Amino acid sequence: MQNPILVALDVPTGAEALRLAQQLAGVVGGFKVGSELFTHAGPSIVRQLRELSCAVFLDLKFHDIPNTVAKAVAAAVQLDVQMLTVHTGGGRAMMAAAEQSAQEASRKIGRPAPLVLGVTVLTSLNSNELSEVGVEPNVGRQVERLAELAVKSGLRGLVCSPLEIARIREIVPSTLQLVTPGIRGPGDKLDDQKRTLSPSEAIKAGSDWLVIGRPIYAAPDPKTAAQRIAESLTTA
Ligand code: C5P
């Protein structure tokens, strides 16, 4: 089994991110660079992570007109990231353009295409907030609708809450890669996460990749914390 742990490097400086990556490389499957770190440290943090041979998940949730998203995806391919995110709410043409750009830009430079992941409904949004923006207020139904649209648009993966895995698995092809944040072990603080599964529960439910932030990077010893999680997966 591949190592499914992706550590969210939600730290403000490139130096801190790199220190964590140096400690954790070899123990985890890769690192997620989100908007905070990317806005602080820029593309150079991605290059530095790649120099350590770490897989990089660039989580910038692109959402724009198809042409702009296609160019942003091509730029991410140049940076040699292994996964990236787009908002499924950007629509079918936007998602198709993202996937096509990932394939074409990678082919040109002879690299495997990164996995373009669709983000459905942000887990911070509830039914009232969906109504306010004029969207189907039933969160589950909206997630299913966007998941199906992502598949029709040619995406090969989705980000979803661990509690959505089972339902999504029923309606998407079994090859679709599911990436889940909201992961907490029995002894972990919940922080602001409300609906969580443990690492082994999420894998059993059908997740392919686990995004884990604070339980690893905020632990007194991040490497030991990551090793414990990795062991909990092999012994489950
Ligand atoms: O620290 P924690 O494990 O809660 O970090 C989870 C990571 O996953 C953060 O980078 C957060 O932004 C991201 N995320 C999330 N829930 C979503 C989408 C992304 O927690 N629905």
PDB file of C-alpha atoms and ligand atoms in Angstrom:
ATOM      1  CA  MET A   1       0.000   0.000   0.000  1.00  0.00           C
ATOM      2  CA  GLN A   2       1.196   3.520  -0.792  1.00  0.00           C
ATOM      3  CA  ASN A   3       1.717   5.748   2.259  1.00  0.00           C
ATOM      4  CA  PRO A   4      -1.590   7.684   2.241  1.00  0.00           C
ATOM      5  CA  ILE A   5      -0.593  10.383   4.748  1.00  0.00           C
ATOM      6  CA  LEU A   6      -0.423  13.885   3.292  1.00  0.00           C
ATOM      7  CA  VAL A   7       0.710  16.415   5.882  1.00  0.00           C
ATOM      8  CA  ALA A   8      -0.941  19.829   5.603  1.00  0.00           C
ATOM      9  CA  LEU A   9       1.919  22.307   5.973  1.00  0.00           C
ATOM     10  CA  ASP A  10      -0.332  25.023   7.413  1.00  0.00           C
ATOM     11  CA  VAL A  11       2.583  27.073   8.716  1.00  0.00           C
ATOM     12  CA  PRO A  12       3.384  30.657   7.781  1.00  0.00           C
ATOM     13  CA  THR A  13       6.979  30.430   6.642  1.00  0.00           C
ATOM     14  CA  GLY A  14       8.896  28.424   4.101  1.00  0.00           C
ATOM     15  CA  ALA A  15      11.602  27.759   6.695  1.00  0.00           C
ATOM     16  CA  GLU A  16       9.127  26.142   9.084  1.00  0.00           C
ATOM     17  CA  ALA A  17       7.551  24.114   6.294  1.00  0.00           C
ATOM     18  CA  LEU A  18      10.932  22.875   5.159  1.00  0.00           C
ATOM     19  CA  ARG A  19      11.987  21.934   8.687  1.00  0.00           C
ATOM     20  CA  LEU A  20       8.828  19.837   9.054  1.00  0.00           C
ATOM     21  CA  ALA A  21       9.304  18.238   5.647  1.00  0.00           C
ATOM     22  CA  GLN A  22      12.901  17.308   6.455  1.00  0.00           C
ATOM     23  CA  GLN A  23      11.750  15.604   9.688  1.00  0.00           C
ATOM     24  CA  LEU A  24       8.825  13.835   8.062  1.00  0.00           C
ATOM     25  CA  ALA A  25      10.118  12.848   4.605  1.00  0.00           C
ATOM     26  CA  GLY A  26      10.174   9.072   4.427  1.00  0.00           C
ATOM     27  CA  VAL A  27       7.518   8.718   7.136  1.00  0.00           C
ATOM     28  CA  VAL A  28       4.614  10.236   5.186  1.00  0.00           C
ATOM     29  CA  GLY A  29       3.402  10.116   1.586  1.00  0.00           C
ATOM     30  CA  GLY A  30       3.599  13.823   0.792  1.00  0.00           C
ATOM     31  CA  PHE A  31       2.863  17.400   1.794  1.00  0.00           C
ATOM     32  CA  LYS A  32      -0.031  19.734   1.171  1.00  0.00           C
ATOM     33  CA  VAL A  33       0.844  23.345   0.372  1.00  0.00           C
ATOM     34  CA  GLY A  34      -2.226  25.546   0.860  1.00  0.00           C
ATOM     35  CA  SER A  35      -2.980  29.189   0.257  1.00  0.00           C
ATOM     36  CA  GLU A  36      -1.402  30.466   3.480  1.00  0.00           C
ATOM     37  CA  LEU A  37       2.005  28.907   2.895  1.00  0.00           C
ATOM     38  CA  PHE A  38       1.940  29.521  -0.850  1.00  0.00           C
ATOM     39  CA  THR A  39       1.071  33.199  -0.392  1.00  0.00           C
ATOM     40  CA  HIS A  40       3.905  33.602   2.112  1.00  0.00           C
ATOM     41  CA  ALA A  41       6.585  31.472   0.539  1.00  0.00           C
ATOM     42  CA  GLY A  42       5.647  31.296  -3.155  1.00  0.00           C
ATOM     43  CA  PRO A  43       6.550  28.650  -5.724  1.00  0.00           C
ATOM     44  CA  SER A  44      10.030  28.286  -4.233  1.00  0.00           C
ATOM     45  CA  ILE A  45       8.654  26.262  -1.300  1.00  0.00           C
ATOM     46  CA  VAL A  46       7.197  23.784  -3.792  1.00  0.00           C
ATOM     47  CA  ARG A  47      10.557  23.540  -5.586  1.00  0.00           C
ATOM     48  CA  GLN A  48      12.364  22.994  -2.296  1.00  0.00           C
ATOM     49  CA  LEU A  49       9.960  20.221  -1.301  1.00  0.00           C
ATOM     50  CA  ARG A  50      10.444  18.579  -4.688  1.00  0.00           C
ATOM     51  CA  GLU A  51      14.229  18.785  -4.221  1.00  0.00           C
ATOM     52  CA  LEU A  52      13.703  16.646  -1.095  1.00  0.00           C
ATOM     53  CA  SER A  53      11.830  14.195  -3.380  1.00  0.00           C
ATOM     54  CA  CYS A  54       8.610  14.838  -1.472  1.00  0.00           C
ATOM     55  CA  ALA A  55       5.267  14.538  -3.278  1.00  0.00           C
ATOM     56  CA  VAL A  56       3.437  17.878  -3.267  1.00  0.00           C
ATOM     57  CA  PHE A  57      -0.309  18.509  -3.180  1.00  0.00           C
ATOM     58  CA  LEU A  58      -0.875  22.126  -4.252  1.00  0.00           C
ATOM     59  CA  ASP A  59      -4.180  23.050  -2.624  1.00  0.00           C
ATOM     60  CA  LEU A  60      -5.009  26.429  -4.157  1.00  0.00           C
ATOM     61  CA  LYS A  61      -8.596  25.496  -5.140  1.00  0.00           C
ATOM     62  CA  PHE A  62      -8.582  27.147  -8.554  1.00  0.00           C
ATOM     63  CA  HIS A  63     -11.977  28.636  -9.518  1.00  0.00           C
ATOM     64  CA  ASP A  64     -11.974  30.920 -12.573  1.00  0.00           C
ATOM     65  CA  ILE A  65     -12.817  30.913 -16.267  1.00  0.00           C
ATOM     66  CA  PRO A  66     -11.626  27.730 -18.045  1.00  0.00           C
ATOM     67  CA  ASN A  67      -8.768  29.452 -19.902  1.00  0.00           C
ATOM     68  CA  THR A  68      -7.302  30.933 -16.718  1.00  0.00           C
ATOM     69  CA  VAL A  69      -7.635  27.695 -14.770  1.00  0.00           C
ATOM     70  CA  ALA A  70      -6.018  25.744 -17.627  1.00  0.00           C
ATOM     71  CA  LYS A  71      -3.018  28.101 -17.518  1.00  0.00           C
ATOM     72  CA  ALA A  72      -2.759  27.911 -13.738  1.00  0.00           C
ATOM     73  CA  VAL A  73      -2.805  24.100 -13.963  1.00  0.00           C
ATOM     74  CA  ALA A  74      -0.075  24.194 -16.633  1.00  0.00           C
ATOM     75  CA  ALA A  75       1.999  26.364 -14.274  1.00  0.00           C
ATOM     76  CA  ALA A  76       1.457  23.807 -11.486  1.00  0.00           C
ATOM     77  CA  VAL A  77       2.672  21.073 -13.865  1.00  0.00           C
ATOM     78  CA  GLN A  78       5.834  23.129 -14.469  1.00  0.00           C
ATOM     79  CA  LEU A  79       6.293  23.192 -10.679  1.00  0.00           C
ATOM     80  CA  ASP A  80       6.069  19.376 -10.745  1.00  0.00           C
ATOM     81  CA  VAL A  81       3.246  18.957  -8.206  1.00  0.00           C
ATOM     82  CA  GLN A  82       1.584  15.553  -7.887  1.00  0.00           C
ATOM     83  CA  MET A  83      -1.907  16.762  -6.915  1.00  0.00           C
ATOM     84  CA  LEU A  84      -3.823  20.015  -7.141  1.00  0.00           C
ATOM     85  CA  THR A  85      -7.358  21.226  -6.462  1.00  0.00           C
ATOM     86  CA  VAL A  86     -10.079  23.013  -8.416  1.00  0.00           C
ATOM     87  CA  HIS A  87     -13.591  23.978  -7.224  1.00  0.00           C
ATOM     88  CA  THR A  88     -16.204  21.756  -8.852  1.00  0.00           C
ATOM     89  CA  GLY A  89     -18.549  24.780  -8.613  1.00  0.00           C
ATOM     90  CA  GLY A  90     -16.508  26.292 -11.463  1.00  0.00           C
ATOM     91  CA  GLY A  91     -18.510  24.027 -13.765  1.00  0.00           C
ATOM     92  CA  ARG A  92     -17.982  21.288 -16.301  1.00  0.00           C
ATOM     93  CA  ALA A  93     -15.998  23.300 -18.882  1.00  0.00           C
ATOM     94  CA  MET A  94     -13.638  24.597 -16.217  1.00  0.00           C
ATOM     95  CA  MET A  95     -12.976  21.127 -14.787  1.00  0.00           C
ATOM     96  CA  ALA A  96     -12.525  19.611 -18.246  1.00  0.00           C
ATOM     97  CA  ALA A  97     -10.058  22.402 -19.138  1.00  0.00           C
ATOM     98  CA  ALA A  98      -8.114  21.747 -15.918  1.00  0.00           C
ATOM     99  CA  GLU A  99      -7.841  18.014 -16.603  1.00  0.00           C
ATOM    100  CA  GLN A 100      -6.931  18.517 -20.250  1.00  0.00           C
ATOM    101  CA  SER A 101      -4.282  21.063 -19.340  1.00  0.00           C
ATOM    102  CA  ALA A 102      -2.807  18.709 -16.712  1.00  0.00           C
ATOM    103  CA  GLN A 103      -2.576  15.939 -19.320  1.00  0.00           C
ATOM    104  CA  GLU A 104      -1.200  18.070 -22.151  1.00  0.00           C
ATOM    105  CA  ALA A 105       1.306  20.106 -20.140  1.00  0.00           C
ATOM    106  CA  SER A 106       2.659  16.906 -18.559  1.00  0.00           C
ATOM    107  CA  ARG A 107       2.887  15.071 -21.878  1.00  0.00           C
ATOM    108  CA  LYS A 108       4.946  17.932 -23.323  1.00  0.00           C
ATOM    109  CA  ILE A 109       7.590  17.561 -20.633  1.00  0.00           C
ATOM    110  CA  GLY A 110       7.338  13.781 -20.278  1.00  0.00           C
ATOM    111  CA  ARG A 111       5.985  13.638 -16.735  1.00  0.00           C
ATOM    112  CA  PRO A 112       2.966  11.800 -15.310  1.00  0.00           C
ATOM    113  CA  ALA A 113      -0.024  14.141 -15.081  1.00  0.00           C
ATOM    114  CA  PRO A 114      -0.834  15.417 -11.587  1.00  0.00           C
ATOM    115  CA  LEU A 115      -4.105  14.292 -10.054  1.00  0.00           C
ATOM    116  CA  VAL A 116      -6.605  17.137 -10.477  1.00  0.00           C
ATOM    117  CA  LEU A 117      -8.943  16.924  -7.502  1.00  0.00           C
ATOM    118  CA  GLY A 118     -12.396  18.481  -7.355  1.00  0.00           C
ATOM    119  CA  VAL A 119     -13.513  20.218  -4.172  1.00  0.00           C
ATOM    120  CA  THR A 120     -17.293  19.879  -3.727  1.00  0.00           C
ATOM    121  CA  VAL A 121     -19.023  21.719  -0.847  1.00  0.00           C
ATOM    122  CA  LEU A 122     -16.639  23.255   1.652  1.00  0.00           C
ATOM    123  CA  THR A 123     -17.184  21.542   4.998  1.00  0.00           C
ATOM    124  CA  SER A 124     -17.404  24.969   6.626  1.00  0.00           C
ATOM    125  CA  LEU A 125     -20.705  25.652   4.819  1.00  0.00           C
ATOM    126  CA  ASN A 126     -24.055  24.621   6.253  1.00  0.00           C
ATOM    127  CA  SER A 127     -27.474  24.433   4.701  1.00  0.00           C
ATOM    128  CA  ASN A 128     -28.406  28.052   5.531  1.00  0.00           C
ATOM    129  CA  GLU A 129     -25.216  29.352   3.987  1.00  0.00           C
ATOM    130  CA  LEU A 130     -25.800  27.325   0.826  1.00  0.00           C
ATOM    131  CA  SER A 131     -29.298  28.857   0.597  1.00  0.00           C
ATOM    132  CA  GLU A 132     -27.832  32.327   0.994  1.00  0.00           C
ATOM    133  CA  VAL A 133     -25.683  31.859  -2.099  1.00  0.00           C
ATOM    134  CA  GLY A 134     -28.590  30.377  -4.025  1.00  0.00           C
ATOM    135  CA  VAL A 135     -27.415  26.771  -4.007  1.00  0.00           C
ATOM    136  CA  GLU A 136     -29.315  23.517  -3.232  1.00  0.00           C
ATOM    137  CA  PRO A 137     -29.463  23.675   0.588  1.00  0.00           C
ATOM    138  CA  ASN A 138     -29.246  19.918   1.154  1.00  0.00           C
ATOM    139  CA  VAL A 139     -25.497  19.526   1.633  1.00  0.00           C
ATOM    140  CA  GLY A 140     -25.479  15.797   0.846  1.00  0.00           C
ATOM    141  CA  ARG A 141     -27.447  16.266  -2.367  1.00  0.00           C
ATOM    142  CA  GLN A 142     -25.210  19.134  -3.472  1.00  0.00           C
ATOM    143  CA  VAL A 143     -22.067  17.079  -2.770  1.00  0.00           C
ATOM    144  CA  GLU A 144     -23.468  14.191  -4.847  1.00  0.00           C
ATOM    145  CA  ARG A 145     -24.423  16.477  -7.694  1.00  0.00           C
ATOM    146  CA  LEU A 146     -20.960  18.051  -7.821  1.00  0.00           C
ATOM    147  CA  ALA A 147     -19.210  14.684  -7.456  1.00  0.00           C
ATOM    148  CA  GLU A 148     -21.143  13.329 -10.442  1.00  0.00           C
ATOM    149  CA  LEU A 149     -20.371  16.453 -12.477  1.00  0.00           C
ATOM    150  CA  ALA A 150     -16.670  16.140 -11.626  1.00  0.00           C
ATOM    151  CA  VAL A 151     -16.649  12.573 -12.950  1.00  0.00           C
ATOM    152  CA  LYS A 152     -18.508  13.616 -16.137  1.00  0.00           C
ATOM    153  CA  SER A 153     -15.953  16.392 -16.604  1.00  0.00           C
ATOM    154  CA  GLY A 154     -13.115  13.881 -16.567  1.00  0.00           C
ATOM    155  CA  LEU A 155     -11.611  14.487 -13.118  1.00  0.00           C
ATOM    156  CA  ARG A 156      -9.877  11.502 -11.553  1.00  0.00           C
ATOM    157  CA  GLY A 157     -10.217  12.525  -7.920  1.00  0.00           C
ATOM    158  CA  LEU A 158     -12.212  14.413  -5.314  1.00  0.00           C
ATOM    159  CA  VAL A 159     -11.626  15.964  -1.918  1.00  0.00           C
ATOM    160  CA  CYS A 160     -14.389  15.027   0.499  1.00  0.00           C
ATOM    161  CA  SER A 161     -15.259  14.876   4.171  1.00  0.00           C
ATOM    162  CA  PRO A 162     -14.599  11.439   5.692  1.00  0.00           C
ATOM    163  CA  LEU A 163     -18.305  11.135   6.450  1.00  0.00           C
ATOM    164  CA  GLU A 164     -19.132  11.553   2.750  1.00  0.00           C
ATOM    165  CA  ILE A 165     -16.826   8.756   1.543  1.00  0.00           C
ATOM    166  CA  ALA A 166     -19.335   5.908   1.760  1.00  0.00           C
ATOM    167  CA  ARG A 167     -22.068   7.733  -0.183  1.00  0.00           C
ATOM    168  CA  ILE A 168     -19.644   9.089  -2.810  1.00  0.00           C
ATOM    169  CA  ARG A 169     -18.140   5.635  -3.317  1.00  0.00           C
ATOM    170  CA  GLU A 170     -21.640   4.393  -4.262  1.00  0.00           C
ATOM    171  CA  ILE A 171     -22.000   6.864  -7.130  1.00  0.00           C
ATOM    172  CA  VAL A 172     -18.512   7.253  -8.617  1.00  0.00           C
ATOM    173  CA  PRO A 173     -16.229   4.812 -10.462  1.00  0.00           C
ATOM    174  CA  SER A 174     -14.072   2.740  -8.108  1.00  0.00           C
ATOM    175  CA  THR A 175     -10.935   4.192  -9.718  1.00  0.00           C
ATOM    176  CA  LEU A 176     -11.764   7.722  -8.526  1.00  0.00           C
ATOM    177  CA  GLN A 177      -9.201   8.793  -5.913  1.00  0.00           C
ATOM    178  CA  LEU A 178     -10.714  10.219  -2.716  1.00  0.00           C
ATOM    179  CA  VAL A 179      -8.714  12.579  -0.535  1.00  0.00           C
ATOM    180  CA  THR A 180     -10.059  13.319   2.936  1.00  0.00           C
ATOM    181  CA  PRO A 181      -9.191  15.940   5.542  1.00  0.00           C
ATOM    182  CA  GLY A 182     -11.010  15.931   8.901  1.00  0.00           C
ATOM    183  CA  ILE A 183      -8.901  13.081  10.236  1.00  0.00           C
ATOM    184  CA  ARG A 184      -8.491  12.676  14.002  1.00  0.00           C
ATOM    185  CA  GLY A 185      -7.244   9.719  16.049  1.00  0.00           C
ATOM    186  CA  PRO A 186      -8.922   8.726  19.338  1.00  0.00           C
ATOM    187  CA  GLY A 187      -6.556  10.814  21.492  1.00  0.00           C
ATOM    188  CA  ASP A 188      -6.316  13.844  19.192  1.00  0.00           C
ATOM    189  CA  LYS A 189      -7.773  17.292  19.837  1.00  0.00           C
ATOM    190  CA  LEU A 190     -10.632  18.008  17.429  1.00  0.00           C
ATOM    191  CA  ASP A 191      -9.567  21.667  16.963  1.00  0.00           C
ATOM    192  CA  ASP A 192     -12.216  23.167  14.653  1.00  0.00           C
ATOM    193  CA  GLN A 193     -13.000  19.868  12.885  1.00  0.00           C
ATOM    194  CA  LYS A 194     -16.540  18.718  13.649  1.00  0.00           C
ATOM    195  CA  ARG A 195     -17.104  15.564  11.603  1.00  0.00           C
ATOM    196  CA  THR A 196     -14.036  13.337  11.769  1.00  0.00           C
ATOM    197  CA  LEU A 197     -12.943   9.743  11.296  1.00  0.00           C
ATOM    198  CA  SER A 198      -9.729   8.141  12.515  1.00  0.00           C
ATOM    199  CA  PRO A 199      -7.033   7.391   9.916  1.00  0.00           C
ATOM    200  CA  SER A 200      -7.844   3.678   9.779  1.00  0.00           C
ATOM    201  CA  GLU A 201     -11.626   4.274   9.714  1.00  0.00           C
ATOM    202  CA  ALA A 202     -11.236   6.657   6.777  1.00  0.00           C
ATOM    203  CA  ILE A 203      -9.121   4.163   4.825  1.00  0.00           C
ATOM    204  CA  LYS A 204     -11.604   1.371   5.566  1.00  0.00           C
ATOM    205  CA  ALA A 205     -14.447   3.617   4.400  1.00  0.00           C
ATOM    206  CA  GLY A 206     -12.700   3.999   1.026  1.00  0.00           C
ATOM    207  CA  SER A 207     -10.396   7.001   1.265  1.00  0.00           C
ATOM    208  CA  ASP A 208      -7.160   6.814  -0.752  1.00  0.00           C
ATOM    209  CA  TRP A 209      -5.347   9.763   0.840  1.00  0.00           C
ATOM    210  CA  LEU A 210      -5.574  11.349   4.285  1.00  0.00           C
ATOM    211  CA  VAL A 211      -4.828  15.046   4.767  1.00  0.00           C
ATOM    212  CA  ILE A 212      -3.606  15.511   8.326  1.00  0.00           C
ATOM    213  CA  GLY A 213      -2.409  18.830   9.711  1.00  0.00           C
ATOM    214  CA  ARG A 214      -2.392  19.727  13.392  1.00  0.00           C
ATOM    215  CA  PRO A 215      -2.271  16.172  14.811  1.00  0.00           C
ATOM    216  CA  ILE A 216       1.162  15.977  13.137  1.00  0.00           C
ATOM    217  CA  TYR A 217       2.667  19.453  12.740  1.00  0.00           C
ATOM    218  CA  ALA A 218       1.450  20.735  16.127  1.00  0.00           C
ATOM    219  CA  ALA A 219       2.518  17.561  18.007  1.00  0.00           C
ATOM    220  CA  PRO A 220       5.475  17.870  20.404  1.00  0.00           C
ATOM    221  CA  ASP A 221       7.327  15.415  18.154  1.00  0.00           C
ATOM    222  CA  PRO A 222       5.846  15.484  14.634  1.00  0.00           C
ATOM    223  CA  LYS A 223       7.875  12.516  13.424  1.00  0.00           C
ATOM    224  CA  THR A 224       6.715  10.244  16.244  1.00  0.00           C
ATOM    225  CA  ALA A 225       3.120  11.405  15.713  1.00  0.00           C
ATOM    226  CA  ALA A 226       3.339  10.584  11.992  1.00  0.00           C
ATOM    227  CA  GLN A 227       4.972   7.223  12.684  1.00  0.00           C
ATOM    228  CA  ARG A 228       2.149   6.303  15.106  1.00  0.00           C
ATOM    229  CA  ILE A 229      -0.460   7.147  12.499  1.00  0.00           C
ATOM    230  CA  ALA A 230       1.388   5.169   9.821  1.00  0.00           C
ATOM    231  CA  GLU A 231       1.596   2.167  12.191  1.00  0.00           C
ATOM    232  CA  SER A 232      -2.114   2.445  13.029  1.00  0.00           C
ATOM    233  CA  LEU A 233      -2.770   1.938   9.313  1.00  0.00           C
ATOM    234  CA  THR A 234      -0.572  -1.113   8.873  1.00  0.00           C
ATOM    235  CA  THR A 235      -1.923  -2.853  11.986  1.00  0.00           C
ATOM    236  CA  ALA A 236      -5.607  -1.974  11.420  1.00  0.00           C
TER     237      ALA A 236
HETATM  238  O1  C5P B   1      -5.097  20.545  11.020  1.00  0.00           O
HETATM  239  P1  C5P B   1      -6.108  19.719  10.267  1.00  0.00           P
HETATM  240  O2  C5P B   1      -5.794  18.240  10.252  1.00  0.00           O
HETATM  241  O3  C5P B   1      -7.527  20.018  10.691  1.00  0.00           O
HETATM  242  O4  C5P B   1      -5.929  20.231   8.761  1.00  0.00           O
HETATM  243  C1  C5P B   1      -6.767  19.827   7.730  1.00  0.00           C
HETATM  244  C2  C5P B   1      -6.318  20.453   6.445  1.00  0.00           C
HETATM  245  O5  C5P B   1      -7.281  20.129   5.449  1.00  0.00           O
HETATM  246  C3  C5P B   1      -6.259  21.980   6.470  1.00  0.00           C
HETATM  247  O6  C5P B   1      -5.236  22.374   5.543  1.00  0.00           O
HETATM  248  C4  C5P B   1      -7.614  22.400   5.963  1.00  0.00           C
HETATM  249  O7  C5P B   1      -7.579  23.654   5.319  1.00  0.00           O
HETATM  250  C5  C5P B   1      -7.901  21.297   4.950  1.00  0.00           C
HETATM  251  N1  C5P B   1      -9.321  21.082   4.705  1.00  0.00           N
HETATM  252  C6  C5P B   1     -10.235  20.754   5.673  1.00  0.00           C
HETATM  253  N2  C5P B   1     -11.548  20.550   5.359  1.00  0.00           N
HETATM  254  C7  C5P B   1     -11.942  20.671   4.099  1.00  0.00           C
HETATM  255  C8  C5P B   1     -11.035  20.990   3.095  1.00  0.00           C
HETATM  256  C9  C5P B   1      -9.715  21.189   3.426  1.00  0.00           C
HETATM  257  O8  C5P B   1      -9.872  20.612   6.824  1.00  0.00           O
HETATM  258  N3  C5P B   1     -13.199  20.442   3.804  1.00  0.00           N
END
